[in-house]
PDB file of C-alpha atoms in Angstrom:
ATOM      1  CA  MET A 964    -201.210  41.598 142.408  1.00 84.00           C
ATOM      2  CA  ILE A 965    -198.001  42.937 143.986  1.00 85.00           C
ATOM      3  CA  ARG A 966    -195.967  45.702 142.388  1.00 88.00           C
ATOM      4  CA  VAL A 967    -192.325  45.273 143.357  1.00 87.00           C
ATOM      5  CA  SER A 968    -189.331  47.680 141.998  1.00 85.00           C
ATOM      6  CA  PHE A 969    -185.640  46.420 142.628  1.00 85.00           C
ATOM      7  CA  GLU A 970    -182.132  47.223 141.311  1.00 84.00           C
ATOM      8  CA  ARG A 971    -179.624  45.084 139.765  1.00 81.00           C
ATOM      9  CA  SER A 972    -176.256  45.828 138.226  1.00 75.00           C
ATOM     10  CA  PRO A 973    -175.679  44.766 134.308  1.00 71.00           C
ATOM     11  CA  LYS A 974    -173.510  41.664 135.609  1.00 68.00           C
ATOM     12  CA  GLU A 975    -176.450  40.221 137.670  1.00 65.00           C
ATOM     13  CA  ASP A 976    -178.711  40.572 134.663  1.00 56.00           C
ATOM     14  CA  ALA A 977    -177.731  36.941 133.374  1.00 50.00           C
ATOM     15  CA  LEU A 978    -179.167  35.180 136.449  1.00 57.00           C
ATOM     16  CA  SER A 979    -182.670  34.362 136.685  1.00 78.00           C
ATOM     17  CA  LEU A 980    -185.185  37.155 137.328  1.00 82.00           C
ATOM     18  CA  GLU A 981    -187.628  34.706 138.811  1.00 83.00           C
ATOM     19  CA  LYS A 982    -184.696  33.467 141.610  1.00 84.00           C
ATOM     20  CA  VAL A 983    -184.211  36.816 142.480  1.00 84.00           C
ATOM     21  CA  LEU A 984    -188.003  37.567 142.888  1.00 84.00           C
ATOM     22  CA  SER A 985    -187.970  34.363 145.068  1.00 84.00           C
ATOM     23  CA  GLN A 986    -185.408  36.070 147.359  1.00 83.00           C
ATOM     24  CA  ILE A 987    -187.169  39.290 147.466  1.00 83.00           C
ATOM     25  CA  THR A 988    -190.731  37.805 148.256  1.00 83.00           C
ATOM     26  CA  GLY A 989    -189.687  34.641 150.394  1.00 83.00           C
ATOM     27  CA  LEU A 990    -191.768  32.547 147.898  1.00 83.00           C
ATOM     28  CA  GLU A 991    -190.484  29.534 146.317  1.00 84.00           C
ATOM     29  CA  VAL A 992    -189.652  29.421 142.887  1.00 81.00           C
ATOM     30  CA  GLY A 993    -192.334  28.582 140.811  1.00 81.00           C
ATOM     31  CA  GLY A 994    -195.265  29.477 143.408  1.00 82.00           C
ATOM     32  CA  PHE A 995    -195.772  32.649 141.742  1.00 86.00           C
ATOM     33  CA  ASP A 996    -196.325  34.483 138.159  1.00 87.00           C
ATOM     34  CA  PHE A 997    -194.785  37.452 137.316  1.00 88.00           C
ATOM     35  CA  GLU A 998    -194.723  39.866 134.580  1.00 88.00           C
ATOM     36  CA  ILE A 999    -192.119  42.581 134.312  1.00 89.00           C
ATOM     37  CA  LYS A1000    -193.648  46.148 133.771  1.00 89.00           C
ATOM     38  CA  LYS A1001    -190.648  48.189 133.108  1.00 91.00           C
ATOM     39  CA  LYS A1002    -186.805  47.643 132.815  1.00 90.00           C
ATOM     40  CA  SER A1003    -184.963  50.840 132.410  1.00 91.00           C
ATOM     41  CA  LEU A1004    -180.991  51.530 132.818  1.00 90.00           C
ATOM     42  CA  ASP A1005    -179.801  54.142 135.328  1.00 89.00           C
ATOM     43  CA  ALA A1006    -176.402  54.812 134.698  1.00 88.00           C
ATOM     44  CA  ARG A1007    -176.149  57.921 137.038  1.00 87.00           C
ATOM     45  CA  ARG A1008    -173.032  58.235 139.140  1.00 83.00           C
ATOM     46  CA  ASN A1009    -170.593  56.374 137.286  1.00 83.00           C
ATOM     47  CA  LYS A1010    -172.689  53.240 138.194  1.00 85.00           C
ATOM     48  CA  ALA A1011    -174.968  51.485 136.090  1.00 87.00           C
ATOM     49  CA  LYS A1012    -177.988  49.452 136.859  1.00 88.00           C
ATOM     50  CA  PHE A1013    -181.225  48.041 135.714  1.00 87.00           C
ATOM     51  CA  VAL A1014    -184.227  49.359 137.574  1.00 88.00           C
ATOM     52  CA  TYR A1015    -187.285  46.721 137.402  1.00 88.00           C
ATOM     53  CA  THR A1016    -190.890  47.490 138.080  1.00 90.00           C
ATOM     54  CA  VAL A1017    -192.365  43.640 138.356  1.00 88.00           C
ATOM     55  CA  ASP A1018    -196.087  42.619 139.086  1.00 88.00           C
ATOM     56  CA  VAL A1019    -196.048  39.521 140.944  1.00 87.00           C
ATOM     57  CA  PHE A1020    -198.954  37.469 140.903  1.00 86.00           C
ATOM     58  CA  VAL A1021    -199.441  35.087 144.006  1.00 86.00           C
ATOM     59  CA  ASN A1022    -202.222  32.519 144.101  1.00 79.00           C
ATOM     60  CA  GLY A1023    -204.205  32.019 147.146  1.00 76.00           C
ATOM     61  CA  LEU A1024    -201.787  33.382 149.609  1.00 77.00           C
ATOM     62  CA  ASP A1025    -201.876  36.681 151.704  1.00 81.00           C
ATOM     63  CA  GLU A1026    -200.657  39.683 149.536  1.00 83.00           C
ATOM     64  CA  GLU A1027    -200.751  42.166 152.222  1.00 84.00           C
ATOM     65  CA  LYS A1028    -197.768  40.033 154.495  1.00 84.00           C
ATOM     66  CA  ILE A1029    -195.796  39.294 151.240  1.00 84.00           C
ATOM     67  CA  ALA A1030    -195.881  42.948 150.183  1.00 84.00           C
ATOM     68  CA  LEU A1031    -194.973  44.048 153.653  1.00 82.00           C
ATOM     69  CA  ARG A1032    -192.211  41.638 153.496  1.00 81.00           C
ATOM     70  CA  CYS A1033    -190.759  42.841 150.095  1.00 81.00           C
ATOM     71  CA  GLY A1034    -191.687  46.564 150.361  1.00 83.00           C
ATOM     72  CA  GLY A1035    -194.288  46.044 147.457  1.00 83.00           C
ATOM     73  CA  LYS A1036    -197.718  47.708 146.726  1.00 85.00           C
ATOM     74  CA  VAL A1037    -200.939  45.818 146.712  1.00 87.00           C
ATOM     75  CA  LEU A1038    -202.674  46.526 143.526  1.00 84.00           C
ATOM     76  CA  PRO A1039    -206.174  45.488 142.120  1.00 83.00           C
ATOM     77  CA  GLU A1040    -206.497  43.223 139.071  1.00 80.00           C
ATOM     78  CA  GLU A1041    -206.214  45.358 136.290  1.00 78.00           C
ATOM     79  CA  GLU A1042    -209.409  45.145 133.831  1.00 85.00           C
ATOM     80  CA  GLU A1043    -209.180  45.799 129.971  1.00 85.00           C
ATOM     81  CA  TYR A1044    -210.992  48.635 128.728  1.00 83.00           C
ATOM     82  CA  LEU A1045    -213.865  48.061 126.169  1.00 84.00           C
ATOM     83  CA  PHE A1046    -214.593  51.026 123.976  1.00 79.00           C
ATOM     84  CA  PRO A1047    -218.217  51.563 124.011  1.00 80.00           C
ATOM     85  CA  GLN A1048    -220.203  51.020 120.493  1.00 79.00           C
ATOM     86  CA  ALA A1049    -221.957  53.894 119.287  1.00 75.00           C
ATOM     87  CA  LYS A1050    -224.943  53.321 117.392  1.00 73.00           C
ATOM     88  CA  ILE A1051    -225.470  56.099 114.919  1.00 66.00           C
ATOM     89  CA  SER A1052    -226.773  56.012 111.520  1.00 67.00           C
ATOM     90  CA  PRO A1053    -224.117  56.161 108.360  1.00 67.00           C
ATOM     91  CA  LYS A1054    -225.626  59.667 107.274  1.00 75.00           C
ATOM     92  CA  ASN A1055    -224.301  61.395 110.594  1.00 81.00           C
ATOM     93  CA  ARG A1056    -220.596  60.279 110.570  1.00 87.00           C
ATOM     94  CA  PRO A1057    -218.181  62.580 112.951  1.00 90.00           C
ATOM     95  CA  VAL A1058    -215.855  64.936 111.595  1.00 94.00           C
ATOM     96  CA  VAL A1059    -212.245  65.519 112.762  1.00 96.00           C
ATOM     97  CA  ALA A1060    -210.405  68.618 111.586  1.00 95.00           C
ATOM     98  CA  GLY A1061    -206.765  68.160 111.371  1.00 95.00           C
ATOM     99  CA  PHE A1062    -204.855  65.186 111.187  1.00 94.00           C
ATOM    100  CA  GLY A1063    -202.008  66.508 113.838  1.00 94.00           C
ATOM    101  CA  PRO A1064    -201.132  64.033 117.043  1.00 96.00           C
ATOM    102  CA  ALA A1065    -204.961  64.971 118.562  1.00 96.00           C
ATOM    103  CA  GLY A1066    -206.790  64.416 115.265  1.00 95.00           C
ATOM    104  CA  ILE A1067    -204.806  61.104 114.798  1.00 96.00           C
ATOM    105  CA  PHE A1068    -205.812  59.976 118.154  1.00 96.00           C
ATOM    106  CA  ALA A1069    -209.313  61.361 118.079  1.00 95.00           C
ATOM    107  CA  ALA A1070    -209.797  59.464 114.612  1.00 95.00           C
ATOM    108  CA  LEU A1071    -208.412  56.303 116.241  1.00 94.00           C
ATOM    109  CA  MET A1072    -210.911  56.596 119.581  1.00 91.00           C
ATOM    110  CA  LEU A1073    -213.640  57.097 116.971  1.00 90.00           C
ATOM    111  CA  ALA A1074    -213.169  54.435 114.877  1.00 89.00           C
ATOM    112  CA  ARG A1075    -212.328  52.046 117.669  1.00 88.00           C
ATOM    113  CA  SER A1076    -215.829  52.912 118.856  1.00 85.00           C
ATOM    114  CA  GLY A1077    -217.580  51.734 115.704  1.00 83.00           C
ATOM    115  CA  LEU A1078    -218.085  55.405 114.026  1.00 85.00           C
ATOM    116  CA  ASN A1079    -216.496  56.059 110.780  1.00 87.00           C
ATOM    117  CA  PRO A1080    -215.128  59.450 110.876  1.00 91.00           C
ATOM    118  CA  ILE A1081    -214.250  61.819 108.293  1.00 93.00           C
ATOM    119  CA  VAL A1082    -210.561  63.223 108.450  1.00 95.00           C
ATOM    120  CA  LEU A1083    -210.242  66.537 107.113  1.00 95.00           C
ATOM    121  CA  GLU A1084    -206.661  67.871 106.418  1.00 93.00           C
ATOM    122  CA  ARG A1085    -205.638  71.017 104.851  1.00 88.00           C
ATOM    123  CA  GLY A1086    -202.446  69.877 103.597  1.00 77.00           C
TER     124      GLY A1086
END
């Protein structure tokens, strides 16, 4: 997987993103897959432009060469995080004090781990 960043003006935004990536990487259209990770608008200095961060997936090709050619970085494949499943008896449930941002997150992570948290809130 190669992460590439580039800029485009809003007028060019109607053009196919795959064609632009083909020009940047030097690969044929359809010879790769891509996923847009981030698209932002930079409107500084009275010149609006879109800034893209795209992951390009090349199958069986030399990623190092392509990354050097287009100024990108080779990244390892992302792995999905799996929450560890806790084995605890129902009488020993965890307690979360408060339901602010940290309390919500703690209760969510405990629930995803298979625990059944008790949330105490004063209000």
